[in-house]
Structure formats: C-alpha cells, structure tokens
GROMACS .gro file of C-alpha atoms in nm:
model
  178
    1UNK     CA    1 -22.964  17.913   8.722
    2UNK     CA    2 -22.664  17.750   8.769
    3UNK     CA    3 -22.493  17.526   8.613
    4UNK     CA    4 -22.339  17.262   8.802
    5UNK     CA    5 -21.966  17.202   8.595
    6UNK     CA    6 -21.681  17.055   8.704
    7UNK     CA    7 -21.471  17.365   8.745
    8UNK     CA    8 -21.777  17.548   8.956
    9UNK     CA    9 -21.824  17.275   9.161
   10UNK     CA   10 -21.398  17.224   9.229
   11UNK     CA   11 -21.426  17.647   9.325
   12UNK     CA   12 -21.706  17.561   9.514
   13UNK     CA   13 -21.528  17.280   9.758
   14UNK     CA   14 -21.272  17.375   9.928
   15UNK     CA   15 -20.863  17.232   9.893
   16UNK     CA   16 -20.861  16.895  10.024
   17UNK     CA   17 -20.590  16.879  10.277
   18UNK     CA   18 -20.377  16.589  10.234
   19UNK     CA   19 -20.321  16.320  10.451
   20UNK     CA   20 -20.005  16.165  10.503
   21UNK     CA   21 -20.001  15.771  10.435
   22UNK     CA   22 -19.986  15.595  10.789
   23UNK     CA   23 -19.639  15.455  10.848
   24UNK     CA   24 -19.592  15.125  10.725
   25UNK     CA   25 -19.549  14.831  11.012
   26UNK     CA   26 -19.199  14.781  11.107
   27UNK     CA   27 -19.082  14.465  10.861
   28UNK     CA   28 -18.894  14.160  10.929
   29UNK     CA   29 -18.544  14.102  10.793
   30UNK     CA   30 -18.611  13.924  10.438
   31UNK     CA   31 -18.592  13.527  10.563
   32UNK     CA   32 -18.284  13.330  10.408
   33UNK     CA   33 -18.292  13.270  10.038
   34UNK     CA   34 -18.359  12.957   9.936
   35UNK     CA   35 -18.021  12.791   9.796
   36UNK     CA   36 -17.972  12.872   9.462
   37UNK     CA   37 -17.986  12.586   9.215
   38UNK     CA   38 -17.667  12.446   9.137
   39UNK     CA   39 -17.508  12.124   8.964
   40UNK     CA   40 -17.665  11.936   9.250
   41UNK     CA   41 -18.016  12.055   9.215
   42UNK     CA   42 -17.980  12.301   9.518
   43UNK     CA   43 -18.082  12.080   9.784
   44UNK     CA   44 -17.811  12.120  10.094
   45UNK     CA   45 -17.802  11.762  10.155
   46UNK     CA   46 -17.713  11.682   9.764
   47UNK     CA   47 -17.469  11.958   9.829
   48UNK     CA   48 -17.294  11.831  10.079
   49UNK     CA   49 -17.266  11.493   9.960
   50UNK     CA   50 -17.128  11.642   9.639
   51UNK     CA   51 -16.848  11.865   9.858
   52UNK     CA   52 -16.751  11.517  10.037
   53UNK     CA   53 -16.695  11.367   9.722
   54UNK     CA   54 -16.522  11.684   9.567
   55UNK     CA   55 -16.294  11.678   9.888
   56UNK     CA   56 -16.228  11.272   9.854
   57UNK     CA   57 -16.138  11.332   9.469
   58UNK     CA   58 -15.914  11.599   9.599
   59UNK     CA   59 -15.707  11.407   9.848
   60UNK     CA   60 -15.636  11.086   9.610
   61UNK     CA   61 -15.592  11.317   9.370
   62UNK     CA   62 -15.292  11.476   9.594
   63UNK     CA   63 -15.179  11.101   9.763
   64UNK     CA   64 -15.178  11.024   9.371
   65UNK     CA   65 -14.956  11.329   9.284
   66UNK     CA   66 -14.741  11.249   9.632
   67UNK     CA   67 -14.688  10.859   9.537
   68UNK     CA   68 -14.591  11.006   9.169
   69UNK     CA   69 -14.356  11.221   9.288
   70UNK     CA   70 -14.177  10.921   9.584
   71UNK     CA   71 -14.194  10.712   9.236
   72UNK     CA   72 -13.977  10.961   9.022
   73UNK     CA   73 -13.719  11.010   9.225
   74UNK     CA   74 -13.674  10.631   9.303
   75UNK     CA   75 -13.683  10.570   8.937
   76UNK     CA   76 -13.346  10.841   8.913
   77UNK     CA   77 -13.139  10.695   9.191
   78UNK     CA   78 -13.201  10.356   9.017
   79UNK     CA   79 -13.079  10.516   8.710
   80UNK     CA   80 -12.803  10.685   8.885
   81UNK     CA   81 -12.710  10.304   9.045
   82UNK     CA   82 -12.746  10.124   8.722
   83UNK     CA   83 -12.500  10.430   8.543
   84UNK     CA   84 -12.269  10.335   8.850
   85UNK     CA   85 -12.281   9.996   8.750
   86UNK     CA   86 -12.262   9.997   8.411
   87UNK     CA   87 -11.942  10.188   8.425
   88UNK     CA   88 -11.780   9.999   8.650
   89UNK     CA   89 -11.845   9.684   8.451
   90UNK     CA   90 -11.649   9.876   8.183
   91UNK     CA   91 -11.363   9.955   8.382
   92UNK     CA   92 -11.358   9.631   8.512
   93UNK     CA   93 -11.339   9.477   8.175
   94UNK     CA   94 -11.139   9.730   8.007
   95UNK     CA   95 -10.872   9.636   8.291
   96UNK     CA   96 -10.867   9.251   8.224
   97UNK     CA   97 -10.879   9.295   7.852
   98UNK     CA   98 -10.549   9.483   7.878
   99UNK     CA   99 -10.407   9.239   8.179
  100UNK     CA  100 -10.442   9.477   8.497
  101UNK     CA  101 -10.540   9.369   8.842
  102UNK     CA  102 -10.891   9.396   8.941
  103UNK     CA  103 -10.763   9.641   9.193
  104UNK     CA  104 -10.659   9.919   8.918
  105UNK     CA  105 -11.012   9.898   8.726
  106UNK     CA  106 -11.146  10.186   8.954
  107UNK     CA  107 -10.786  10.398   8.859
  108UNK     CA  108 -10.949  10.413   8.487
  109UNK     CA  109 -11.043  10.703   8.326
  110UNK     CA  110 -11.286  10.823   8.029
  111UNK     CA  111 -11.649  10.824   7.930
  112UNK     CA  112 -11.662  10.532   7.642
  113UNK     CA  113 -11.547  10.183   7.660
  114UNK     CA  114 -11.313  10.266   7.380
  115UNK     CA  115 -11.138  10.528   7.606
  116UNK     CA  116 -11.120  10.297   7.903
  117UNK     CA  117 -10.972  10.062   7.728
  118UNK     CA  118 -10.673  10.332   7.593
  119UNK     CA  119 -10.655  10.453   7.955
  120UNK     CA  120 -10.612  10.056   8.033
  121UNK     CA  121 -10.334   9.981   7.804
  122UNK     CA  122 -10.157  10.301   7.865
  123UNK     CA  123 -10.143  10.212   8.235
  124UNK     CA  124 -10.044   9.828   8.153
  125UNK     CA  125  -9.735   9.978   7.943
  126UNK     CA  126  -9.674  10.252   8.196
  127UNK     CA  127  -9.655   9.899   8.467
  128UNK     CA  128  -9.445   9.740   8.205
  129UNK     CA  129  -9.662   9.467   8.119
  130UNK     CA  130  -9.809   9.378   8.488
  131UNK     CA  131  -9.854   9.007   8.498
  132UNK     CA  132 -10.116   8.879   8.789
  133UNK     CA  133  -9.936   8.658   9.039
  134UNK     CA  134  -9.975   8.387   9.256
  135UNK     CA  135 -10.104   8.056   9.082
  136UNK     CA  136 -10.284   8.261   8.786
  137UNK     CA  137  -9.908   8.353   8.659
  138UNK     CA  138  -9.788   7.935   8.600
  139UNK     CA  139 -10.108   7.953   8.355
  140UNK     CA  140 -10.055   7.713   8.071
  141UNK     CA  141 -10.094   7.876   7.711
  142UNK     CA  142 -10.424   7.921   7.612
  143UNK     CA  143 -10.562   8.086   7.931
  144UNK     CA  144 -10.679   8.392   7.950
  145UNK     CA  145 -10.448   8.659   8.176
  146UNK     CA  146 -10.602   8.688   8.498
  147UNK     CA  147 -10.815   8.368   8.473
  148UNK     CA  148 -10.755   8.122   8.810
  149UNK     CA  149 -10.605   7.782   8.713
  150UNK     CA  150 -10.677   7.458   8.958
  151UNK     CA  151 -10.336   7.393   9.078
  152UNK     CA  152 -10.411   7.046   9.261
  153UNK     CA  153 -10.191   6.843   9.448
  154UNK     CA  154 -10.225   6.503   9.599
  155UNK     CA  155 -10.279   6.430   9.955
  156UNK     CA  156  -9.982   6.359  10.176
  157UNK     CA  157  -9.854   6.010  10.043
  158UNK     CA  158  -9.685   5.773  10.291
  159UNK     CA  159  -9.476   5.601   9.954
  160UNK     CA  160  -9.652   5.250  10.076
  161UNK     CA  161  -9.918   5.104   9.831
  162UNK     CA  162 -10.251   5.085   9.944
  163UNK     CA  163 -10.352   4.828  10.190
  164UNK     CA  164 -10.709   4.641  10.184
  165UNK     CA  165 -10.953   4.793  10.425
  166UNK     CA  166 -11.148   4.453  10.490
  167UNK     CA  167 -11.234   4.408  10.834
  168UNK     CA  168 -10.933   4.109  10.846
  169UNK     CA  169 -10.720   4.362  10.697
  170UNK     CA  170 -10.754   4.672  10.942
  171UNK     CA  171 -10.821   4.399  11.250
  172UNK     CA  172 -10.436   4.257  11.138
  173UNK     CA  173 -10.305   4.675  11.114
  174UNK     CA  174 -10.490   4.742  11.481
  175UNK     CA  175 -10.332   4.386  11.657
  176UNK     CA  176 -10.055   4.337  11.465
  177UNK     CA  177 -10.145   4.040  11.325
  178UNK     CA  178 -10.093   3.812  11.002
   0.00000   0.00000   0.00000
C-alpha cells in the first residue's frame, strides 16, 4: 500500500517547467499631472489671473520706485538752489550792512553770516570807505547807505503865474484877444 504524502506525490510529478510571464503591453507615457495645488487652489485659470495681478503689483511697484527716485533728486537740486540762495542773500546783506555796492556782494567770502560780514568790512576799509554814488550819495542823515532817495524836481517853469484855463481864457491865448 501506498501512502499518498506530499513528498511521494512531489517525486512522483515531474519539475514543472516554468513559464515566463507574457510581456506586458507597450504603455502610454504617464498623461500630464494634474497642477499641483497652490495658493490659488490649482486651477490654471485662478493661476493665471493671480500671475496678472502679481505682474501688475510688480510694475507699479517699479513706476512707484521710478517716480521715488525722479522725486529725490528734484528734492536735492531744490536744496542745492535754495543753499544758492540763501547764501547769496547773506552776501548781499553782509555787503550793504558794511556800505559796499551790490556789485561786490558776490566778491564775499566765508561760510557764516558772521564771516561775511568780516570779509565785508575788511573790503569796505581796504576801498577806503566806498560811498554809493549818484543821487543815493546827497542822502540826508538818517538814511540808510545805499538806500535810493526821490530827488524830484519841478517841471520846466516859464516864471509867468498860472493863467485860467476857462474856455474865455484859452479862446483869448489862441486869438489874441482881451
């Protein structure tokens, strides 16, 4: 009797030749990944409307920076104009306070108004004592040097006293009569 047991039964049968797997059907490129999602949810047309306004941001944010820029260098040549300015208002009056022309304000040197005004009075005693001319110099006491003064004059006077400018009267002057 035999005794049908597993290892009789696997002597018994012979190998079992193995059969390679059939080859697999040729397979597509993987299709496009969806988008991944992003700050705009991941849909392309949210996208895109969120690059658009990304890329608007981005060029007011430059005209912005551009304008800023135009703006700061105005603001230093108005500086640099009012500096101008300001220091010729101190020559200017550092040159009247110590009796110079108008025309030697610009000659003045130094950096304060107190060293104008030494530069001013050195030059005025280095002019010995320069006194404007023309009407400004028959000034009457009291007026500040370099100040104009009215120096009026009345029209041309004939020397007769004034005649009466009636009609009769200028009629009489015109005809010669009484």
């Amino acid at each position: 009797m035999t005794d049908p047991t597993p290892a009789a039964s696997a002597a018994a049968t012979p190998p079992a030749q193995t059969i390679p797997p059939a080859p697999a059907a040729p397979t597509a490129p993987p299709a496009a990944a969806p988008p991944a999602a992003g700050p705009a949810g991941g849909n392309p047309a949210e996208l895109s409307a969120r690059l658009a306004a990304v890329t608007a941001e981005l060029t007011e944010a430059r005209s912005a920076a551009s304008r800023t820029s135009e703006l700061e260098s105005t603001t230093e040549a108005l500086r640099r104009q009012v500096a101008e300015a300001e220091g010729a208002l101190t020559r200017m009056t550092a040159a009247r306070a110590a009796g110079l022309p108008d025309q030697l304000a610009d000659r003045l040197r130094g950096g304060t108004p107190e060293e104008m005004a030494a530069d001013a009075a050195a030059l005025a005693a280095l002019l010995g004592g320069t006194t404007p001319t023309g009407p400004a110099s028959a000034a009457p006491s009291g007026t500040p040097p370099g100040r104009p003064v009215e120096t009026l004059r009345p029209a041309a006077s004939t020397g007769t006293p004034p005649t009466e400018d009636t009609p009769e009267a200028i009629t009489r002057l015109l005809f010669g009569g009484k």
